[in-house]
CSV table of C-alpha atoms in Angstrom, one decimal:
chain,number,residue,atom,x,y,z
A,14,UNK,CA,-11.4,63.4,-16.5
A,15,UNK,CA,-9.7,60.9,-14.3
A,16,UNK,CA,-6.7,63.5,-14.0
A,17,UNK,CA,-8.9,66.2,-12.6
A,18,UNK,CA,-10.2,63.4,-10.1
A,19,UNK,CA,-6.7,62.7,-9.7
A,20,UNK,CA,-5.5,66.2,-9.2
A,21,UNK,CA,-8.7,67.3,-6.8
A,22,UNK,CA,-8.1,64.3,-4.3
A,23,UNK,CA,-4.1,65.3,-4.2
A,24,UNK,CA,-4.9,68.8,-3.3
A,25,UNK,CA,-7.8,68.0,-0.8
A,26,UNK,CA,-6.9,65.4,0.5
A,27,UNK,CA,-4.8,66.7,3.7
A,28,UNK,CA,-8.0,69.0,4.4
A,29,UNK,CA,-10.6,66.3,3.9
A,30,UNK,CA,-8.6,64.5,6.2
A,31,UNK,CA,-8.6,66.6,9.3
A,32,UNK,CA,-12.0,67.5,8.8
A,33,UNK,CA,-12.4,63.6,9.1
A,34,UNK,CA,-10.9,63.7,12.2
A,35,UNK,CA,-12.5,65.8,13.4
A,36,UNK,CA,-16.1,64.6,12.7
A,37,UNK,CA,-14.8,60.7,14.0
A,38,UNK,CA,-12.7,61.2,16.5
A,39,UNK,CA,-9.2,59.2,15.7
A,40,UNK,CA,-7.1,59.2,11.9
A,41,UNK,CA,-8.0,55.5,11.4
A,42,UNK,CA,-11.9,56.4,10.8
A,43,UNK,CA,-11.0,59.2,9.1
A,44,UNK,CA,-8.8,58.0,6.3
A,45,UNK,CA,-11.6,55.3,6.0
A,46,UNK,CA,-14.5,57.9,5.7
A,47,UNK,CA,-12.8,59.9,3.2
A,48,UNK,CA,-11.9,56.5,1.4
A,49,UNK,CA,-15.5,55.8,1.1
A,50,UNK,CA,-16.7,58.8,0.2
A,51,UNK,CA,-14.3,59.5,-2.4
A,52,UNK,CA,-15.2,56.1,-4.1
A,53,UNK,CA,-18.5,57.6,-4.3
A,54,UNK,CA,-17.8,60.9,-5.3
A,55,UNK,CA,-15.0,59.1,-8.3
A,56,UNK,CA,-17.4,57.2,-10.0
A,57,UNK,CA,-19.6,60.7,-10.1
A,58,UNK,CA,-16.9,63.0,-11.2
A,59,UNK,CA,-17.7,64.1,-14.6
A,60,UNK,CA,-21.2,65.6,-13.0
A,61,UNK,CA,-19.6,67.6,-10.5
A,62,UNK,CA,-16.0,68.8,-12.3
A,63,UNK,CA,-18.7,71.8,-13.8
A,64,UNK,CA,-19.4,73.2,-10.6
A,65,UNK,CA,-17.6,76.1,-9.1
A,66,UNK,CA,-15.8,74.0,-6.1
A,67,UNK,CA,-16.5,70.4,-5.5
A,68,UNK,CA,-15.5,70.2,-1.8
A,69,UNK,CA,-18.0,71.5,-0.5
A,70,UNK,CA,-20.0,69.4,-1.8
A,71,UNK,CA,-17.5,66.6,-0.7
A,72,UNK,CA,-17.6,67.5,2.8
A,73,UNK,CA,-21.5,67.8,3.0
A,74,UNK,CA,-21.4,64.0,1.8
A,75,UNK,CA,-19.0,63.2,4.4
A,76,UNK,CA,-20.6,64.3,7.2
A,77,UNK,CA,-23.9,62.7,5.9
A,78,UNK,CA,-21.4,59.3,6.1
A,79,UNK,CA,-20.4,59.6,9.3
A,80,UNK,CA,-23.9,60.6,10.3
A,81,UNK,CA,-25.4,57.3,8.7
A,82,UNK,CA,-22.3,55.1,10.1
A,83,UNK,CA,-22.9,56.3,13.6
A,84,UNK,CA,-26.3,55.5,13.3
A,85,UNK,CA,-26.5,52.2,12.2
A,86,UNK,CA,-23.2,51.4,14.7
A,87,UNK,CA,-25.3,52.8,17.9
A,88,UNK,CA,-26.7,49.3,18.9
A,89,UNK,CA,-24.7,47.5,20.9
A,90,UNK,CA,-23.4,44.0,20.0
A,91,UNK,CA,-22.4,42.4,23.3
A,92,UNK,CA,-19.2,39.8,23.4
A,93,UNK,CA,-17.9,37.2,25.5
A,94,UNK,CA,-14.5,38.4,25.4
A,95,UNK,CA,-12.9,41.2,25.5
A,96,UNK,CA,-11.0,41.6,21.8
A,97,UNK,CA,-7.0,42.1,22.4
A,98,UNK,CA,-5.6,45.7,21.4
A,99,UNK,CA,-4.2,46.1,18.3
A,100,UNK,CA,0.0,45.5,19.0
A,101,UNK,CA,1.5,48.9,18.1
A,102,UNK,CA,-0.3,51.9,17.3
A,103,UNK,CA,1.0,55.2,16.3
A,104,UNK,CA,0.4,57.3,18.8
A,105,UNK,CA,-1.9,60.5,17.7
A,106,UNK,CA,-0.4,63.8,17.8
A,107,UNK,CA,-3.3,65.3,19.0
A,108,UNK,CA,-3.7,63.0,21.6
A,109,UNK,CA,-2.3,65.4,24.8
A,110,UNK,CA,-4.1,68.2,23.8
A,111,UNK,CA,-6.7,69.3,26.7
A,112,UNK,CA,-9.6,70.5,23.6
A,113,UNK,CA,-8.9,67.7,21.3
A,114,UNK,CA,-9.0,65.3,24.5
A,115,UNK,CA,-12.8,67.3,25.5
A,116,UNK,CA,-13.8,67.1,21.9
A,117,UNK,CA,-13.5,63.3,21.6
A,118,UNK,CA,-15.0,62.7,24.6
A,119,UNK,CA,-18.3,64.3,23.4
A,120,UNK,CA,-20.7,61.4,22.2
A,121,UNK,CA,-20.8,61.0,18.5
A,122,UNK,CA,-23.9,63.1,17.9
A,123,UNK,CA,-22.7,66.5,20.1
A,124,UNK,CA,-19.2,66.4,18.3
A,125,UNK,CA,-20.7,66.1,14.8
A,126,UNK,CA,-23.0,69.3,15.4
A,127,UNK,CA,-19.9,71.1,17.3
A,128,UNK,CA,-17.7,70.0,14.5
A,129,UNK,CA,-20.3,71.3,11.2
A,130,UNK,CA,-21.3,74.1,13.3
A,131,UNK,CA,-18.3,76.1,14.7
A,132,UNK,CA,-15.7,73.8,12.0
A,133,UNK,CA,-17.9,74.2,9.0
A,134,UNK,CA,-19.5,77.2,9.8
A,135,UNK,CA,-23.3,75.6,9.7
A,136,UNK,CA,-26.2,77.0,10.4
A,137,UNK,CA,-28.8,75.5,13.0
A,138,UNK,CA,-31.2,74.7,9.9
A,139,UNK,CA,-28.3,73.4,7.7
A,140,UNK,CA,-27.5,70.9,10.4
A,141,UNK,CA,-30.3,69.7,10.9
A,142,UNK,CA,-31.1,69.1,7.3
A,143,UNK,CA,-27.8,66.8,6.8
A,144,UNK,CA,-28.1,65.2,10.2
A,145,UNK,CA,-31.9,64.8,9.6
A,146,UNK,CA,-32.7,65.9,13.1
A,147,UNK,CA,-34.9,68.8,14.2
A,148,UNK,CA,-33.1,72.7,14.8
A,149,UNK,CA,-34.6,72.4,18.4
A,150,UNK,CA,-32.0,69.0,18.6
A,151,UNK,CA,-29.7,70.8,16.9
A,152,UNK,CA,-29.2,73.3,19.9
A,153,UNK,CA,-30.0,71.3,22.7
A,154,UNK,CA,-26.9,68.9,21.4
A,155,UNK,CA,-24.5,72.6,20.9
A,156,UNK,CA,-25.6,73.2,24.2
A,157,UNK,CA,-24.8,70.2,26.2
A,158,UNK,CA,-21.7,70.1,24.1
A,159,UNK,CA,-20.8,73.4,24.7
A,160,UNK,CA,-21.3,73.1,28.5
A,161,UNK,CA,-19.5,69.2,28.4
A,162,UNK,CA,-16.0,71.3,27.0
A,163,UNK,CA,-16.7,74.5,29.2
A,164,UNK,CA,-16.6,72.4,32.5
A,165,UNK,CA,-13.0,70.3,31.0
A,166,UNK,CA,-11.6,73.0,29.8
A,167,UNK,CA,-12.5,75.6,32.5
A,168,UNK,CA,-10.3,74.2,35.1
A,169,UNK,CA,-7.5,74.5,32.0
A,170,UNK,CA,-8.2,78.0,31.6
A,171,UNK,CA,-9.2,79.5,34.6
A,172,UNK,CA,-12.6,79.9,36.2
A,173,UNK,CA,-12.6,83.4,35.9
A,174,UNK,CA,-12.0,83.2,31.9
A,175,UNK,CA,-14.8,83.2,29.6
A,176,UNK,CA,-14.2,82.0,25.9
């Protein structure tokens, strides 16, 4: 059993970690998302090993993670300083690009529906189910977002280009 485990995180693991970039925003929160929700999905292995493809099922928990982190990070705790940056960060490769540079600028909510919708392939109702939001919210978030990257990027692109 624990080789299975062993076998599925070394062959997902490079996937599970973009698609946790992509829902957070920056590598960092991503290699700690998938951290956590692979503790959770380890100690439940044996249960899901039967079914047909377990990542699906592995993604789907960690976008319900990042939904319930972002939600209970939201309020603001105020500081009296500011905190010193970190000395020497890697920068991230995706860093220059003009979409990733739109799509982490979205706030946390309009990313996640842009990311399970056009990354995952979500529908309006399946969204809304793991984000526990209404479909209504669920378009009116694609649609700022949509709008948010069409006015970055249009100036990339060209005004006369539709995409």
């Amino acid at each position: 059993m624990d080789e299975d485990f062993a076998e599925f995180v070394r062959v997902a693991l490079p996937g599970l970690l973009r698609y946790g970039h992509l829902l957070t925003g920056n590598p960092h929160d991503a290699a700690d998302l998938v951290q956590i929700v692979l503790e959770k999905i380890g100690v439940r292995w044996g249960t899901l090993r039967g079914a047909e493809s377990p990542l699906p099922y592995v993604k789907r928990a960690m976008a319900n993670t990042h939904v319930s982190r972002w939600r209970s990070r939201r309020r603001e705790s105020l500081v009296a300083d500011i905190p010193e940056p970190p000395p020497c960060t890697p920068p991230d490769r995706l860093e220059n690009e003009p979409l990733w540079q739109a799509l982490a600028a979205l706030p946390p909510r309009q990313r996640t529906v842009v990311v399970l919708r056009y990354y995952e392939g979500l529908s309006e109702a399946e969204i809304a189910a793991a984000m526990r939001i209404s479909p209504g919210t669920v378009k009116s978030q694609a649609s700022k977002a949509l709008a948010s990257l069409r006015g970055k990027l249009g100036t990339l692109v060209g005004a006369g280009d539709e995409w």
